[in-house]
Tab-separated table of C-alpha atoms in Angstrom:
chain	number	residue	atom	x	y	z
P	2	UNK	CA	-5.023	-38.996	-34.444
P	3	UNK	CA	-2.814	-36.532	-35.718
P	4	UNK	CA	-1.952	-33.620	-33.371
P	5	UNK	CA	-2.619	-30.547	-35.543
P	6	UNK	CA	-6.583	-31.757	-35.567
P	7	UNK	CA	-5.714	-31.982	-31.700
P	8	UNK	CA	-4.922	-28.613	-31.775
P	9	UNK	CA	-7.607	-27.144	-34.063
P	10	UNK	CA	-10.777	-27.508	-31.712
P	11	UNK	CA	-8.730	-25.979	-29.040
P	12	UNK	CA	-7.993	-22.683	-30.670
P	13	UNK	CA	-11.743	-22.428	-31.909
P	14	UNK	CA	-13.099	-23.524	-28.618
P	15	UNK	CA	-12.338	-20.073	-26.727
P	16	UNK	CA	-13.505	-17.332	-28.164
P	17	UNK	CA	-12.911	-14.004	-26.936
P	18	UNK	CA	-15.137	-11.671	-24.741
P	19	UNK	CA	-15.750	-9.802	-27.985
P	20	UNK	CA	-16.992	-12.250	-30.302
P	21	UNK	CA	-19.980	-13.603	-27.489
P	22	UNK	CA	-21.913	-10.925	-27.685
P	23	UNK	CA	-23.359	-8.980	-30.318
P	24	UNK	CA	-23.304	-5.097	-30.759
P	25	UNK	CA	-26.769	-4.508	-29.336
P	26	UNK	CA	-25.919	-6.804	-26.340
P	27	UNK	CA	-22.670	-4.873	-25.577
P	28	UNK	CA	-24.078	-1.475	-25.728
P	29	UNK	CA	-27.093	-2.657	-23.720
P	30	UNK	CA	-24.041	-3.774	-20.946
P	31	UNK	CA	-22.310	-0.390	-20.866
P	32	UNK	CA	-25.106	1.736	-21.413
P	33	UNK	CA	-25.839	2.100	-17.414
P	34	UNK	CA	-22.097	2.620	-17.627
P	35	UNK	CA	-22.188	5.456	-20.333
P	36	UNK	CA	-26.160	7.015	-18.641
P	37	UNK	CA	-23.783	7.485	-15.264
P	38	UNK	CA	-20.855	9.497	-17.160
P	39	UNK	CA	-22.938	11.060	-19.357
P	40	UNK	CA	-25.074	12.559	-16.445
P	41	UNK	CA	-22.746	12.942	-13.671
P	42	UNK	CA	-19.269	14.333	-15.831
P	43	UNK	CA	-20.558	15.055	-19.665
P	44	UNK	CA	-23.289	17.208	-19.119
P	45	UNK	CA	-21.610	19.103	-15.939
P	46	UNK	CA	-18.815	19.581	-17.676
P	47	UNK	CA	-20.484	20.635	-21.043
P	48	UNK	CA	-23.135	22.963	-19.055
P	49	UNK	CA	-20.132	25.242	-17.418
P	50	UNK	CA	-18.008	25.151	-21.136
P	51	UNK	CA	-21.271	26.583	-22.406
P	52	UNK	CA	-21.987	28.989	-19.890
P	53	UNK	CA	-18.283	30.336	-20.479
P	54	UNK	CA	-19.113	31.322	-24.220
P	55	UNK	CA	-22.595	31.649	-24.613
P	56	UNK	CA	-23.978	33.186	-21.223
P	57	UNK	CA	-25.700	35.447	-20.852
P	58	UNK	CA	-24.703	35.880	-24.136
P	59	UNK	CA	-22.350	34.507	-26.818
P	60	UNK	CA	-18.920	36.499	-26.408
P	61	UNK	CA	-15.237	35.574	-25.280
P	62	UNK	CA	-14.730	38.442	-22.796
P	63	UNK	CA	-14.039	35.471	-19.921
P	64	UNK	CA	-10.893	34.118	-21.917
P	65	UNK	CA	-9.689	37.594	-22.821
P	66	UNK	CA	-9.640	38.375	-18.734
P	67	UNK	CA	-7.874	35.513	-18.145
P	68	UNK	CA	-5.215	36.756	-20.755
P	69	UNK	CA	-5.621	40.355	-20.060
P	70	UNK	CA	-5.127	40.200	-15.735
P	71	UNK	CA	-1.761	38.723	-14.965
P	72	UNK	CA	-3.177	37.222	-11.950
P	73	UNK	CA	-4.762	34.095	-13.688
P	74	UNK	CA	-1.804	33.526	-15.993
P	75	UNK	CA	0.518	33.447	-12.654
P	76	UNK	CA	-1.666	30.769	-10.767
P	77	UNK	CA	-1.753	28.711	-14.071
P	78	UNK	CA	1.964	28.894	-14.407
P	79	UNK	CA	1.942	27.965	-10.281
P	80	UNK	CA	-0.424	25.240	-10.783
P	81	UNK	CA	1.687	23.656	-13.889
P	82	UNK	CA	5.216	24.064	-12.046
P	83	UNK	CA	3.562	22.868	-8.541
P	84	UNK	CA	2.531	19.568	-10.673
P	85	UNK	CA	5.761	19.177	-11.971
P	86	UNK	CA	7.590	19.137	-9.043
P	87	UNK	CA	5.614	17.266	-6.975
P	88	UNK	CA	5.478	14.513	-10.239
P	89	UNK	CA	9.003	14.409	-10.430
P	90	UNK	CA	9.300	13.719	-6.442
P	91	UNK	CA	6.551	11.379	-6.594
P	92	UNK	CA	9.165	9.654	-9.004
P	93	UNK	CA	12.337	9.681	-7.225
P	94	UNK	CA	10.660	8.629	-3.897
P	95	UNK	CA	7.910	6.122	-5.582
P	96	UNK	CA	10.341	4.266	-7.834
P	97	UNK	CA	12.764	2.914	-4.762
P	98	UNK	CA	9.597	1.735	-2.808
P	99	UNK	CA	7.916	-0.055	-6.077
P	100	UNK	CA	11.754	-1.661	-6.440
P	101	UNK	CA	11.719	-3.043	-3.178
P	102	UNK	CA	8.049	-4.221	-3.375
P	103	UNK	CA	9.005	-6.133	-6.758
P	104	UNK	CA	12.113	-7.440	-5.276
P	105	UNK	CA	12.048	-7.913	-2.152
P	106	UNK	CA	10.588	-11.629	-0.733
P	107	UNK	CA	7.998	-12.444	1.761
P	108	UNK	CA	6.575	-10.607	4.739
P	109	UNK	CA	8.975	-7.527	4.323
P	110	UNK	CA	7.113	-7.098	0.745
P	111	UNK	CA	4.052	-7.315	2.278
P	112	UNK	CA	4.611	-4.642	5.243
P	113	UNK	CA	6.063	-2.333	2.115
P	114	UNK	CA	2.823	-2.679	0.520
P	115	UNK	CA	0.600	-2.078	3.276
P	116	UNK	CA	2.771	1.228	4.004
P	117	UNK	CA	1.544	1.942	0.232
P	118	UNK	CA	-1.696	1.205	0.643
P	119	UNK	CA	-3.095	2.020	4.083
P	120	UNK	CA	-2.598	5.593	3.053
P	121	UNK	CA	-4.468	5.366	-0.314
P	122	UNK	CA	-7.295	4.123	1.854
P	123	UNK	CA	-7.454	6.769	4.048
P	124	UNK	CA	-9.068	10.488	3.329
P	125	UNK	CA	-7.387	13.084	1.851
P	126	UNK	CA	-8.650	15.275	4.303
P	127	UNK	CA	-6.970	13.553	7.139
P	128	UNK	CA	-3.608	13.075	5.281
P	129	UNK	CA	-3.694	17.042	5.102
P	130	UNK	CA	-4.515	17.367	8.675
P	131	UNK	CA	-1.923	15.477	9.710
P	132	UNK	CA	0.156	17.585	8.131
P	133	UNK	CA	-1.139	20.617	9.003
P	134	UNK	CA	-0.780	19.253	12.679
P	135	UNK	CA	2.977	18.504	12.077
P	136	UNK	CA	4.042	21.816	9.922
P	137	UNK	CA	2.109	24.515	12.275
P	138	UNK	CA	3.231	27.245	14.262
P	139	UNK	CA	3.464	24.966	17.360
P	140	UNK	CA	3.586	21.712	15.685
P	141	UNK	CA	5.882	18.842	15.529
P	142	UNK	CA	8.315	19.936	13.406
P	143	UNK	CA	8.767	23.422	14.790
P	144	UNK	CA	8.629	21.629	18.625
P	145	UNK	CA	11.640	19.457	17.639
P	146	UNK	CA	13.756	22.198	16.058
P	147	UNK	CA	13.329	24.396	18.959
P	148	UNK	CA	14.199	21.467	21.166
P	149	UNK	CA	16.990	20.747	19.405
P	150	UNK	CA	18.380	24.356	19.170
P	151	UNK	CA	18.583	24.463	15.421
P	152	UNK	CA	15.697	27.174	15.880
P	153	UNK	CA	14.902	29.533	18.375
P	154	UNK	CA	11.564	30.825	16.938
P	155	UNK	CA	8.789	28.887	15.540
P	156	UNK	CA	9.487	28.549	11.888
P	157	UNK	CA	6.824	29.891	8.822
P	158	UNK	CA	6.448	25.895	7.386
P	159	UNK	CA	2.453	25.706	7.159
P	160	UNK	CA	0.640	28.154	4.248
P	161	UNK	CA	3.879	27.594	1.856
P	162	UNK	CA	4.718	26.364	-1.551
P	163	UNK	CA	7.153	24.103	0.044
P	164	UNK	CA	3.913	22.857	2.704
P	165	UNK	CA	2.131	22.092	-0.839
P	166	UNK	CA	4.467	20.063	-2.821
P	167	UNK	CA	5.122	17.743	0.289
P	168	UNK	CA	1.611	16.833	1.681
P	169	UNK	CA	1.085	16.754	-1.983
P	170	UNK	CA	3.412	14.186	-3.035
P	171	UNK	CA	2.587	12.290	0.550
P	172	UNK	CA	-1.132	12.234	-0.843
P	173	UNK	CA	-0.192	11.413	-4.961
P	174	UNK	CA	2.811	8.909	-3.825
P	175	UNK	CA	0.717	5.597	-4.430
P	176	UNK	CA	-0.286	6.506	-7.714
P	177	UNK	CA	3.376	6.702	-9.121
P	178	UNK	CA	4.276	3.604	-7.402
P	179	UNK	CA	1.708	1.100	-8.096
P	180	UNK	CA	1.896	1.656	-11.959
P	181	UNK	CA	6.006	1.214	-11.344
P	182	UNK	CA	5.348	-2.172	-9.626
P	183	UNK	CA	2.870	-3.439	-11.179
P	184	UNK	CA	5.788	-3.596	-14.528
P	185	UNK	CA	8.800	-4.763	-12.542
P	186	UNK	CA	6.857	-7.412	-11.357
P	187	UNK	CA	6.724	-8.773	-14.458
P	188	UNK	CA	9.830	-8.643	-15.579
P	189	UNK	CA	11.755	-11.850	-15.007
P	190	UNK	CA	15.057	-11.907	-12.475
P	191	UNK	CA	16.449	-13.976	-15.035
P	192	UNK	CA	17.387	-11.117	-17.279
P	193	UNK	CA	19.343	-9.178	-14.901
P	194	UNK	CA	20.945	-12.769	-13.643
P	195	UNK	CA	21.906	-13.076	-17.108
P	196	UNK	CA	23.684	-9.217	-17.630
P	197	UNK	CA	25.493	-10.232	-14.527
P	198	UNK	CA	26.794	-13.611	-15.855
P	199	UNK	CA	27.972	-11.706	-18.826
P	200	UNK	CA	30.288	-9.182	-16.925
P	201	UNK	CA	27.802	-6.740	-16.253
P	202	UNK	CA	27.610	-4.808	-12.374
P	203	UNK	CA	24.409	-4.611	-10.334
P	204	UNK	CA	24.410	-0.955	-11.299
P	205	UNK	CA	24.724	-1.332	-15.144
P	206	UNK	CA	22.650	-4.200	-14.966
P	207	UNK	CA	19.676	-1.893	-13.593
P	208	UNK	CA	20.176	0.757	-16.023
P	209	UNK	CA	20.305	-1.168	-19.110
P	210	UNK	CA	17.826	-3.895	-18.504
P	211	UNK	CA	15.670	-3.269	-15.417
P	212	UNK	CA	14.976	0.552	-15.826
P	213	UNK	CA	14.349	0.391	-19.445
P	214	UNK	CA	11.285	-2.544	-19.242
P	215	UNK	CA	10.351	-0.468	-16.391
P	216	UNK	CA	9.622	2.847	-18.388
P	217	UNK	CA	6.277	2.372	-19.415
P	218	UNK	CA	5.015	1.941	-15.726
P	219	UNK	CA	6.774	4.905	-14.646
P	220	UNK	CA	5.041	6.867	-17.315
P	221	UNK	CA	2.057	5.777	-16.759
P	222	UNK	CA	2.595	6.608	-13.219
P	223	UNK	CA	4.269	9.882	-14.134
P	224	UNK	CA	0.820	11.063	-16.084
P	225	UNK	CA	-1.583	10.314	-13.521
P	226	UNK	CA	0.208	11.993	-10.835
P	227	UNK	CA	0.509	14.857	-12.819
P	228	UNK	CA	-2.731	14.874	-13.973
P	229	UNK	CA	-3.944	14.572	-10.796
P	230	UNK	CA	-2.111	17.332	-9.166
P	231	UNK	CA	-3.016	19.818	-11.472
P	232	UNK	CA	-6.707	19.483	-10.096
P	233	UNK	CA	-6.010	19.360	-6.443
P	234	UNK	CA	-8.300	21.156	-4.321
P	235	UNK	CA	-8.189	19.830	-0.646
P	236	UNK	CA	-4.964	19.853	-0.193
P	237	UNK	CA	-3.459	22.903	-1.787
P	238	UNK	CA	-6.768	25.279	0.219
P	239	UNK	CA	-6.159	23.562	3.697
P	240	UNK	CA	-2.397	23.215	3.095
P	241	UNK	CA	-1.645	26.416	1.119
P	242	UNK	CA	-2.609	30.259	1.072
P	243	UNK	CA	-2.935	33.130	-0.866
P	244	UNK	CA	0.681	33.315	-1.804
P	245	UNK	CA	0.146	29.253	-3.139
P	246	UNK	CA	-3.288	30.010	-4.905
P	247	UNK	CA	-3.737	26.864	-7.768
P	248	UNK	CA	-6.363	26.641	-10.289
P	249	UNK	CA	-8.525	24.329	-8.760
P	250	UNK	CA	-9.041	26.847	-5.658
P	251	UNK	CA	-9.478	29.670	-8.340
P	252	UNK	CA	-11.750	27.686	-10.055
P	253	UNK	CA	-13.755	26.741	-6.300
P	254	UNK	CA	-13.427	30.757	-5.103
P	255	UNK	CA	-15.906	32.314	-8.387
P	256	UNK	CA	-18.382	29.227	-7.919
P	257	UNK	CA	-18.601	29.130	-4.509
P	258	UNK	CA	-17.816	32.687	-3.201
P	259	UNK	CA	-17.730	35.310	-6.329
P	260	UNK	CA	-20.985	32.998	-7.919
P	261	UNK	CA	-19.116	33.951	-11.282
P	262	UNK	CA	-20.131	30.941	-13.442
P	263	UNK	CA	-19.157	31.588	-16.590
P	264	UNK	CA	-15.574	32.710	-15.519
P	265	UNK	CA	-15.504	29.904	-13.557
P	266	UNK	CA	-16.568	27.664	-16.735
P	267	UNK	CA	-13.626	29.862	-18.755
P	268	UNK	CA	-11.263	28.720	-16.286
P	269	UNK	CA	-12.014	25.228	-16.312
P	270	UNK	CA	-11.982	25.614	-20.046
P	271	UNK	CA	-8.234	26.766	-20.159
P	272	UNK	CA	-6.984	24.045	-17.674
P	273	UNK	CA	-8.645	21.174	-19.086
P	274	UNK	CA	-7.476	22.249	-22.664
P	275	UNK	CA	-3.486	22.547	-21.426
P	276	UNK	CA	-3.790	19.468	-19.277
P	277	UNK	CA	-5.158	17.547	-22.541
P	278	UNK	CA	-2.493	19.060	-24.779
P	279	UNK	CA	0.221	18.144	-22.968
P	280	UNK	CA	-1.054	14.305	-22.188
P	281	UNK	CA	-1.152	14.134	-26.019
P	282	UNK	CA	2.181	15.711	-26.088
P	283	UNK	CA	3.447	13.692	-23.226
P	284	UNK	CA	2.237	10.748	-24.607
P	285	UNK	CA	3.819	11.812	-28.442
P	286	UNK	CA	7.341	11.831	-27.095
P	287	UNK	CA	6.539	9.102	-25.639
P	288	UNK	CA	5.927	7.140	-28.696
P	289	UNK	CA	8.894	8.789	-30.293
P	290	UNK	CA	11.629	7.626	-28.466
P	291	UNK	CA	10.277	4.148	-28.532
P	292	UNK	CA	10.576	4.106	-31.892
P	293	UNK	CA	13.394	6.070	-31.909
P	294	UNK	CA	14.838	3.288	-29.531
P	295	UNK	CA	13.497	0.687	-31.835
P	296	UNK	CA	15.139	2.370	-34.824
């Protein structure tokens, strides 16, 4: 029998996920799916972008105080620069450890990867109590630098900007370094074997193969961390203070303390609008140097 009517049932004989079901089937699938967004984020989130316009009644005087009171502008400046830094050190500490977790062989891997994970597991609210255990007043840190002698009064390290961006990058750490690994795993040793057989050094072997097939793991990782920090709230009120006010605490302070709703719903309104329009930005460069690259 000839082999290309070998090969013909083969190809027709696994269809994809797509073409099994029909349109009614798939939406009666994802519609429990779609019923718990649609209830539990859509209509939230709609409700308090309506109450920012249209209660009690239809005016923008919410977005003109934001604009009008430097104090908001400031914390959404804080927020956006807080997010940045902690992103970028998310990067230059996550990229070594997904590296050695793509690399390295055997148990070592493994115990790299439970360091990863074990923390991901565990609450956010006892990551930032450890921390505020080892920053404090008479905490770790301050114990060993009085110890030491480098100090001879308890140091101001807790209720900082500096306190934020670390127990913030501790907490957001995984999320920059699973997307990294999860693409140098796949990309073959043989490549880099093969630079080196053609003259190249272990360094310029890793900057012109490895880190370039690695990019679009680091920016995925590099967009959800950011993302993420930009709505941290546990971290930044326990953490933080008045001087290190973000959005998300603003945001939490006129719903749960000021009951100011619709200021509230204004606030959201303006973060959620810059965080979208620079992911599409983000993601537009992105797209541009690939096919600038390409070009």
């Amino acid at each position: 029998m000839p082999e290309s009517s070998l090969a013909q049932p083969r190809i027709h004989g696994s269809p994809s996920s797509a073409g099994r079901y029909g349109t009614m089937t798939s939406l009666v699938l994802v519609s429990p799916l779609i019923l718990l967004l649609g209830i539990a984020f859509a209509y939230p989130v709609g409700r308090l972008l309506w109450n920012s316009v249209f209660a009690p009644e239809p005016t923008l005087a919410h977005y003109t105080r934001i604009v009008a009171e430097p104090l908001y502008l400031v914390v959404l400046w804080r927020t956006f620069q807080i997010a940045f830094i902690v992103t970028v050190l998310a990067f230059l500490f996550g990229y070594p450890v997904a590296y050695a977790m793509a690399r390295i062989p055997g148990r070592r891997a493994m115990l790299i990867a439970a360091c990863v994970l074990v923390p991901l597991w565990t609450s956010i609210l006892v990551r930032t109590y450890a921390w505020i255990v080892l920053l404090q007043r008479n905490g770790i840190v301050n114990t060993v630098l009085q110890e030491t002698g480098l100090t001879e009064t308890p140091l101001q390290l807790l209720y900082t900007q500096g306190a934020v961006i670390l127990a913030m990058t501790h907490v957001l750490l995984p999320f920059m370094v699973l997307p990294i690994y999860s693409t140098l795993r796949n990309i073959p040793d043989d490549l880099a074997k093969a630079a080196r057989n053609l003259g190249a050094g272990a360094p310029q072997a890793f900057i012109r193969i490895t880190l370039p097939l690695s990019l679009p793991g680091a920016a995925a990782g590099t967009l959800i961390t950011f993302i993420l920090a930009l709505g941290f709230y546990i971290t930044p009120a326990l953490v933080g203070g008045p001087r290190t006010l973000m959005m998300s605490t603003l945001i939490a302070q006129q719903t749960t303390e000021l009951l100011d709703w619709p200021f509230a719903g204004a606030l959201s309104a303006v973060l959620l609008t810059s965080t979208l329009l620079l992911a599409a930005l983000y993601r537009r460069a992105l797209s541009f140097s690939k096919g600038f690259s390409n070009g």
